Coordinates of C-alpha atoms and ligand atoms in Angstrom, one line a residue:
Chain A
X30 CA 0.1 0.0 -0.1
X31 CA 1.3 3.4 -0.9
X32 CA 2.0 5.9 1.9
X33 CA -0.8 8.1 0.4
X34 CA -3.3 5.4 0.5
X35 CA -2.3 4.4 4.0
X36 CA -2.7 8.0 5.1
X37 CA -6.0 8.5 3.5
X38 CA -7.4 5.1 4.8
X39 CA -6.2 6.2 8.3
X40 CA -7.9 9.4 7.9
X41 CA -11.1 7.9 7.1
X42 CA -11.1 5.5 9.9
X43 CA -10.4 8.3 12.5
X44 CA -14.0 9.4 11.5
X45 CA -15.7 6.2 11.4
X46 CA -18.8 5.9 13.8
X47 CA -18.9 2.2 14.8
X48 CA -21.6 3.2 17.3
X49 CA -24.2 3.9 14.3
X50 CA -25.7 1.6 12.0
X51 CA -28.5 0.6 9.6
X52 CA -30.3 -2.6 9.4
X53 CA -31.8 -3.1 5.9
X54 CA -34.6 -5.6 6.0
X55 CA -35.3 -7.3 2.8
X56 CA -34.8 -4.2 0.5
X57 CA -35.0 -5.5 -3.2
X58 CA -33.8 -2.6 -5.4
X59 CA -30.2 -2.5 -6.0
X60 CA -30.2 1.3 -6.8
X61 CA -31.8 2.1 -3.2
X62 CA -29.1 -0.2 -1.5
X63 CA -26.4 1.5 -3.5
X64 CA -27.9 5.0 -2.7
X65 CA -27.9 4.1 1.0
X66 CA -24.5 2.5 1.3
X67 CA -23.1 5.7 -0.3
X68 CA -24.9 7.9 2.3
X69 CA -23.5 5.5 5.1
X70 CA -20.0 6.1 3.7
X71 CA -20.7 9.8 3.8
X72 CA -21.6 10.1 7.4
X73 CA -18.8 7.5 8.6
X74 CA -21.1 4.5 9.2
X75 CA -18.5 1.5 9.2
X76 CA -20.8 -1.4 8.9
X77 CA -24.3 -1.9 7.9
X78 CA -26.6 -4.9 8.6
X79 CA -28.5 -6.8 6.1
X80 CA -31.2 -9.3 5.8
X81 CA -31.7 -10.1 2.0
X82 CA -34.6 -11.8 0.3
X83 CA -33.1 -12.8 -2.7
X84 CA -29.4 -12.6 -1.9
X85 CA -27.9 -13.2 -5.2
X86 CA -30.0 -10.8 -7.0
X87 CA -29.5 -7.8 -5.0
X88 CA -25.8 -8.3 -4.7
X89 CA -25.4 -8.1 -8.5
X90 CA -26.1 -4.6 -9.5
X91 CA -25.3 -2.9 -6.2
X92 CA -22.3 -0.9 -4.6
X93 CA -22.1 -3.6 -2.0
X94 CA -18.6 -4.6 -3.2
X95 CA -15.1 -3.3 -3.7
X96 CA -16.5 0.1 -5.0
X97 CA -17.5 0.9 -1.5
X98 CA -16.1 1.5 1.9
X99 CA -18.8 0.2 4.1
X100 CA -18.8 -3.4 5.4
X101 CA -22.0 -5.5 5.4
X102 CA -23.0 -8.0 8.0
X103 CA -25.6 -10.3 6.7
X104 CA -28.1 -11.9 9.2
X105 CA -30.4 -14.9 8.2
X106 CA -33.4 -13.3 10.1
X107 CA -34.5 -10.0 11.7
X108 CA -34.4 -11.6 15.0
X109 CA -30.6 -12.6 14.7
X110 CA -30.0 -9.1 13.6
X111 CA -31.9 -7.4 16.5
X112 CA -30.0 -9.9 18.8
X113 CA -26.7 -8.9 17.6
X114 CA -27.6 -5.3 17.8
X115 CA -28.6 -5.5 21.4
X116 CA -25.4 -7.6 22.3
X117 CA -23.7 -4.5 20.9
X118 CA -25.9 -2.3 23.5
X119 CA -27.6 -0.3 20.7
X120 CA -30.7 1.1 20.8
X121 CA -32.9 -0.3 18.0
X122 CA -35.1 2.0 16.1
X123 CA -37.4 1.1 13.3
X124 CA -38.8 3.4 10.8
X125 CA -42.9 3.1 10.7
X126 CA -45.5 5.3 9.4
X127 CA -47.7 4.8 12.6
X128 CA -49.2 6.7 15.3
X129 CA -46.9 5.3 18.0
X130 CA -43.8 6.7 16.0
X131 CA -41.7 9.8 17.3
X132 CA -40.5 12.3 15.2
X133 CA -37.0 11.3 14.0
X134 CA -35.3 14.4 15.2
X135 CA -36.4 13.9 18.6
X136 CA -34.3 11.1 19.1
X137 CA -30.8 11.0 20.7
X138 CA -28.4 9.6 18.3
X139 CA -25.2 10.2 20.3
X140 CA -26.1 7.1 21.9
X141 CA -25.1 3.9 20.2
X142 CA -28.0 3.5 17.4
X143 CA -29.2 1.2 15.0
X144 CA -32.1 2.2 12.4
X145 CA -34.1 -0.7 10.9
X146 CA -35.3 0.3 7.3
X147 CA -38.0 -1.6 5.6
X148 CA -38.7 -3.1 2.0
X149 CA -39.6 -0.7 -0.5
X150 CA -43.3 -2.0 -0.9
X151 CA -44.4 -3.1 2.3
X152 CA -42.1 -1.3 4.8
X153 CA -40.6 -3.0 8.0
X154 CA -42.2 -6.3 8.9
X155 CA -44.6 -6.8 12.1
X156 CA -41.7 -8.6 13.6
X157 CA -39.2 -5.8 13.3
X158 CA -41.6 -3.4 14.8
X159 CA -42.0 -5.7 18.0
X160 CA -38.5 -6.2 18.3
X161 CA -37.5 -2.6 18.3
X162 CA -37.2 -0.2 21.0
X163 CA -38.9 2.7 19.4
X164 CA -40.8 3.6 16.1
X165 CA -39.6 6.6 14.4
X166 CA -41.2 8.7 11.3
X167 CA -40.1 11.5 9.2
X168 CA -42.8 14.0 9.2
X169 CA -44.6 14.7 5.7
X170 CA -47.2 17.2 4.7
X171 CA -48.1 16.3 1.2
X172 CA -50.3 13.5 -0.6
X173 CA -47.6 11.0 -1.1
X174 CA -47.7 8.3 1.7
X175 CA -43.9 7.7 2.0
X176 CA -40.7 8.5 1.1
X177 CA -38.1 6.7 -1.1
X178 CA -36.3 4.2 1.5
X179 CA -33.0 5.6 0.6
X180 CA -34.0 9.2 1.0
X181 CA -35.5 8.2 4.4
X182 CA -32.3 6.5 5.3
X183 CA -30.0 9.7 4.6
X184 CA -32.4 12.1 6.2
X185 CA -32.0 9.9 9.5
X186 CA -28.2 9.4 9.1
X187 CA -27.7 13.2 8.6
X188 CA -29.7 13.9 11.8
X189 CA -27.2 11.6 13.4
X190 CA -24.3 13.2 11.8
X191 CA -25.6 16.6 13.0
X192 CA -26.0 15.6 16.5
X193 CA -22.8 13.7 16.8
X194 CA -20.9 16.5 15.3
X195 CA -22.1 18.7 18.1
X196 CA -21.3 16.2 20.7
X197 CA -17.6 16.2 19.2
X198 CA -18.0 12.5 18.2
X199 CA -16.0 13.2 15.0
X200 CA -13.3 14.8 16.9
X201 CA -11.8 11.7 18.2
X202 CA -11.5 8.2 16.9
X203 CA -14.4 5.9 17.7
X204 CA -13.1 2.7 16.0
X205 CA -11.1 0.2 18.0
X206 CA -7.3 0.1 17.2
X207 CA -8.0 -3.6 16.7
X208 CA -10.4 -2.9 14.0
X209 CA -8.3 -0.2 12.3
X210 CA -5.4 -2.4 12.1
X211 CA -7.5 -5.2 10.3
X212 CA -8.6 -2.8 7.7
X213 CA -5.0 -1.6 7.3
X214 CA -3.4 -5.0 7.1
X215 CA -6.2 -6.0 4.4
X216 CA -4.9 -3.2 2.5
X217 CA -8.1 -1.2 2.7
X218 CA -11.7 -2.5 2.3
X219 CA -12.9 -5.6 0.7
Chain B
X14 CA -65.2 16.3 -6.5
X15 CA -66.4 14.7 -3.2
X16 CA -66.4 17.0 -0.2
X17 CA -63.6 14.9 1.4
X18 CA -61.5 15.0 -1.6
X19 CA -62.2 18.8 -1.8
X20 CA -61.2 19.2 2.0
X21 CA -57.9 17.1 1.7
X22 CA -56.9 19.2 -1.2
X23 CA -57.4 22.4 0.8
X24 CA -55.3 21.2 3.7
X25 CA -52.6 20.2 1.4
X26 CA -52.7 23.6 -0.2
X27 CA -52.6 25.5 3.2
X28 CA -49.2 23.9 3.8
X29 CA -47.8 24.5 0.3
X30 CA -44.6 26.7 0.1
X31 CA -44.5 28.2 -3.2
X32 CA -41.3 30.2 -2.2
X33 CA -39.4 26.8 -2.2
X34 CA -38.3 25.3 -5.4
X35 CA -35.7 22.8 -6.9
X36 CA -34.3 23.2 -10.4
X37 CA -33.6 19.9 -11.9
X38 CA -31.0 20.3 -14.4
X39 CA -30.7 17.7 -17.2
X40 CA -31.3 14.7 -14.7
X41 CA -31.7 11.5 -16.6
X42 CA -32.5 8.8 -14.3
X43 CA -36.4 8.3 -13.8
X44 CA -36.2 6.7 -10.4
X45 CA -34.1 9.7 -9.1
X46 CA -36.5 12.3 -10.6
X47 CA -39.5 10.2 -9.1
X48 CA -37.8 10.2 -5.5
X49 CA -37.1 13.7 -5.8
X50 CA -40.7 14.7 -6.5
X51 CA -41.9 12.5 -3.7
X52 CA -39.7 14.3 -1.3
X53 CA -40.9 17.8 -2.8
X54 CA -44.5 16.9 -2.0
X55 CA -43.6 15.8 1.4
X56 CA -42.1 19.2 2.6
X57 CA -44.6 21.1 0.5
X58 CA -42.9 22.2 -2.7
X59 CA -45.7 23.1 -5.2
X60 CA -43.7 23.2 -8.3
X61 CA -40.6 22.2 -9.6
X62 CA -38.4 23.4 -12.3
X63 CA -36.8 21.2 -15.0
X64 CA -34.5 21.4 -18.0
X65 CA -34.8 17.8 -19.6
X66 CA -32.1 16.5 -22.0
X67 CA -34.1 13.8 -23.6
X68 CA -37.7 14.7 -22.7
X69 CA -39.7 11.9 -23.9
X70 CA -37.3 9.5 -22.1
X71 CA -37.4 10.8 -18.8
X72 CA -41.0 11.4 -18.5
X73 CA -42.2 8.0 -19.3
X74 CA -41.1 5.9 -16.0
X75 CA -41.5 8.8 -13.7
X76 CA -43.9 9.9 -11.3
X77 CA -44.2 13.2 -13.0
X78 CA -47.7 12.7 -13.8
X79 CA -50.9 12.2 -12.2
X80 CA -49.6 10.0 -9.4
X81 CA -47.9 13.1 -8.0
X82 CA -49.1 16.3 -6.5
X83 CA -46.2 18.6 -7.5
X84 CA -46.3 20.8 -10.7
X85 CA -43.5 20.7 -13.1
X86 CA -42.5 23.8 -15.0
X87 CA -40.2 22.9 -18.0
X88 CA -37.5 25.5 -19.3
X89 CA -35.6 25.1 -22.6
X90 CA -32.3 26.2 -20.9
X91 CA -30.6 26.9 -17.7
X92 CA -30.6 30.5 -18.5
X93 CA -34.1 30.7 -19.0
X94 CA -34.9 28.8 -15.8
X95 CA -32.5 31.2 -13.6
X96 CA -34.3 34.1 -15.4
X97 CA -37.6 33.0 -14.3
X98 CA -36.2 32.3 -10.7
X99 CA -34.9 35.6 -10.3
X100 CA -38.2 37.3 -11.6
X101 CA -39.7 35.4 -8.8
X102 CA -37.2 37.1 -6.4
X103 CA -35.6 34.0 -5.3
X104 CA -32.3 33.3 -4.2
X105 CA -30.8 30.8 -6.4
X106 CA -28.5 28.2 -5.0
X107 CA -26.5 25.5 -6.8
X108 CA -25.2 22.2 -5.3
X109 CA -21.4 21.9 -6.1
X110 CA -18.7 20.0 -4.6
X111 CA -16.2 22.9 -4.6
X112 CA -14.1 24.7 -2.2
X113 CA -16.3 27.9 -2.7
X114 CA -19.4 25.8 -1.6
X115 CA -20.8 26.8 1.9
X116 CA -22.2 24.1 4.3
X117 CA -25.9 23.5 3.2
X118 CA -27.2 24.1 6.8
X119 CA -25.7 27.7 6.8
X120 CA -28.2 28.9 4.3
X121 CA -31.3 30.8 5.5
X122 CA -34.2 28.9 3.7
X123 CA -36.8 31.0 5.1
X124 CA -36.1 33.4 2.2
X125 CA -37.5 32.6 -1.3
X126 CA -35.2 30.0 -2.4
X127 CA -34.5 27.7 -5.4
X128 CA -31.8 25.0 -5.3
X129 CA -30.3 23.7 -8.6
X130 CA -29.4 20.0 -8.8
X131 CA -27.2 18.6 -11.2
X132 CA -27.0 15.7 -13.6
X133 CA -26.1 12.3 -12.1
X134 CA -22.9 11.8 -13.9
X135 CA -21.5 15.3 -14.4
X136 CA -23.2 17.6 -11.7
X137 CA -24.4 21.0 -12.3
X138 CA -23.1 22.8 -15.6
X139 CA -20.4 25.6 -15.5
X140 CA -23.2 27.8 -16.7
X141 CA -25.6 27.0 -13.7
X142 CA -22.8 27.6 -11.3
X143 CA -22.0 30.9 -13.0
X144 CA -25.6 32.0 -12.9
X145 CA -26.3 31.0 -9.3
X146 CA -26.0 33.3 -6.3
X147 CA -24.4 30.8 -4.1
X148 CA -22.7 27.3 -4.0
X149 CA -23.7 24.9 -1.5
X150 CA -22.5 21.5 -0.4
X151 CA -23.4 18.6 2.1
X152 CA -20.4 17.6 4.1
X153 CA -19.1 14.2 3.7
X154 CA -16.3 12.3 5.6
X155 CA -15.9 9.1 3.7
X156 CA -14.3 7.8 0.5
X157 CA -17.1 8.1 -2.0
X158 CA -17.2 11.5 -3.8
X159 CA -20.8 12.4 -4.0
X160 CA -24.2 11.4 -2.8
X161 CA -27.0 10.1 -4.8
X162 CA -28.7 13.2 -6.6
X163 CA -32.2 12.4 -4.9
X164 CA -30.7 12.1 -1.3
X165 CA -28.9 15.3 -1.8
X166 CA -32.2 16.9 -2.8
X167 CA -34.0 15.7 0.1
X168 CA -31.4 16.6 2.8
X169 CA -31.4 20.2 1.6
X170 CA -35.5 20.2 1.4
X171 CA -35.7 18.8 4.9
X172 CA -33.2 21.3 6.1
X173 CA -35.4 24.0 4.5
X174 CA -38.6 22.2 6.1
X175 CA -36.8 22.5 9.6
X176 CA -36.2 26.2 9.1
X177 CA -39.6 27.1 7.8
X178 CA -41.4 25.2 10.5
X179 CA -39.4 27.0 13.2
X180 CA -40.3 30.2 11.3
X181 CA -43.9 29.4 11.6
X182 CA -44.3 29.3 7.7
X183 CA -46.3 26.2 7.8
X184 CA -48.9 27.9 10.2
X185 CA -50.4 30.2 7.8
X186 CA -51.2 29.7 4.0
X187 CA -48.4 30.6 1.5
X188 CA -50.1 29.9 -1.5
X189 CA -52.1 32.7 -3.3
X190 CA -56.1 32.5 -3.2
X191 CA -55.8 32.4 -7.0
X192 CA -53.6 29.6 -7.4
X193 CA -55.7 27.5 -4.8
X194 CA -58.6 28.2 -6.9
X195 CA -57.0 27.1 -10.0
X196 CA -56.2 23.6 -8.4
X197 CA -59.5 23.1 -6.7
X198 CA -61.4 24.4 -10.0
X199 CA -59.1 21.4 -11.9
X200 CA -60.5 19.1 -9.5
X201 CA -57.1 18.6 -8.2
X202 CA -53.7 18.2 -9.8
X203 CA -53.0 17.5 -13.4
Ligands
SAM303 C1 -41.8 3.3 0.6 S1 -41.6 2.9 2.3 C2 -42.9 1.6 2.7 C3 -44.3 2.0 2.7 C4 -45.0 1.0 3.3 N1 -46.3 1.2 2.6 C5 -45.6 1.3 4.6 O1 -46.7 1.6 5.0 O2 -44.7 1.2 5.7 C6 -40.2 2.0 2.5 C7 -39.3 2.4 3.5 O3 -38.9 3.7 3.7 C8 -38.8 4.3 4.8 N2 -39.6 5.4 5.0 C9 -40.3 5.8 4.0 N3 -41.1 7.1 4.3 C10 -40.7 7.2 5.7 C11 -41.0 8.3 6.4 N4 -41.9 9.1 6.3 N5 -40.6 8.2 7.8 C12 -39.6 7.1 8.1 N6 -39.4 6.0 7.3 C13 -39.9 6.2 6.0 C14 -39.0 3.2 5.8 O4 -37.8 2.5 6.1 C15 -40.0 2.2 5.1 O5 -39.9 0.9 5.6
SAM304 C1 -23.7 12.4 -8.3 S1 -23.6 14.3 -8.2 C2 -22.5 14.5 -9.5 C3 -21.1 14.4 -9.4 C4 -20.2 15.0 -10.2 N1 -19.1 13.9 -10.3 C5 -19.5 16.3 -9.7 O1 -18.2 16.5 -9.2 O2 -20.5 17.2 -9.5 C6 -25.2 14.4 -8.7 C7 -25.7 15.6 -8.0 O3 -26.0 15.3 -6.8 C8 -26.1 16.3 -5.8 N2 -25.0 16.1 -4.7 C9 -24.4 14.9 -4.7 N3 -23.5 15.0 -3.7 C10 -23.7 16.3 -3.0 C11 -23.1 17.0 -1.9 N4 -22.3 16.2 -1.1 N5 -23.6 18.2 -1.7 C12 -24.4 18.8 -2.7 N6 -24.8 18.3 -3.7 C13 -24.6 16.9 -3.9 C14 -25.6 17.7 -6.9 O4 -27.0 18.2 -7.2 C15 -25.0 17.0 -7.8 O5 -25.0 17.8 -9.0

């Protein structure tokens, strides 16, 4: 690895936010997954969780490979994903267009946080909603029922970025030295 | 028109923000245009400006028709579009990944505002950048160079929504009585 590349990756790792993640529940449009991963990289998400419906299909056309700089951790079910997230002591939020949901800007994203995003057509499953700690919603004043899922993901991520910046969380490295070494040893990302 | 539909449209019109608009410069992916129009509807944009490259093509697969609740005003060139926007006394912002650009959250969106979004591959044209009053950028801390255009559009629109809500601009109708009558007379949107 060239010294420039090594430096660039070190700079990137110093800004990564391992205590912020998304959980993509059965998304099936590659362009949405691709746009979401770009937004994750842009705010410093290090790893996203994914439960695929048709695994082979989704992976083909997306940026979920070497073009991107965000790891994907696959889970075989939403229970497994949520169990993993709770082991990491994360609050688990689920996006849902319901009366029980709180405004997405009212949440404290400086806490370790995972946000479940639902499938394009049907939204998050009942199971995901039951397993999560809190439902959140992005307010809308128009006629259309919902936002595009990659748009919703980005709005929540950038609210988290805003709060974490104010809290100084981009000023000191959050990723463990061990994880940084792993990435550098691999010569970058997969 | 049923009384329910009439009421629903009146409620919608009371929240519309005619002093906030986007200008789409030669976007060519229908799914991006569709996601952008959904976000516009969600924050109360009444009309978007568009300059198409291949007009027929873009209109086909998109939500730019009766499924949506946002008008589209087409312009034959970016000069014509900016001239129109300046006649409306709007500040014209252009998204650009440059050193001259200010952070998108530093702008006052309670002023009449138009935001130019650039084409997926090449971004806004030099012409658009020269004609605009101010360049704006969404901060990014990762490796990827840019966000998806529909994501960028939504982040800026929701920052405008946040500011306008605080300024009380959703508490009293902004659309002229004449424009409301026009929409109601048509029995809704096109
Ligand atoms: C197109 S929506 C699914 C709509 C589905 N008909 C429903 O009622 O849930 C797909 C995903 O986008 C996200 N989403 C869309 N609009 C949202 C909003 N206003 N607030 C929060 N999340 C939203 C959620 O993750 C949702 O699961
Ligand atoms: C994919 S980008 C174009 C990238 C192009 N290579 C460039 O350098 O401008 C397409 C459009 O998305 C919007 N966009 C993407 N990332 C942005 C960011 N970080 N800040 C502001 N706008 C952005 C802009 O409207 C841009 O014209």
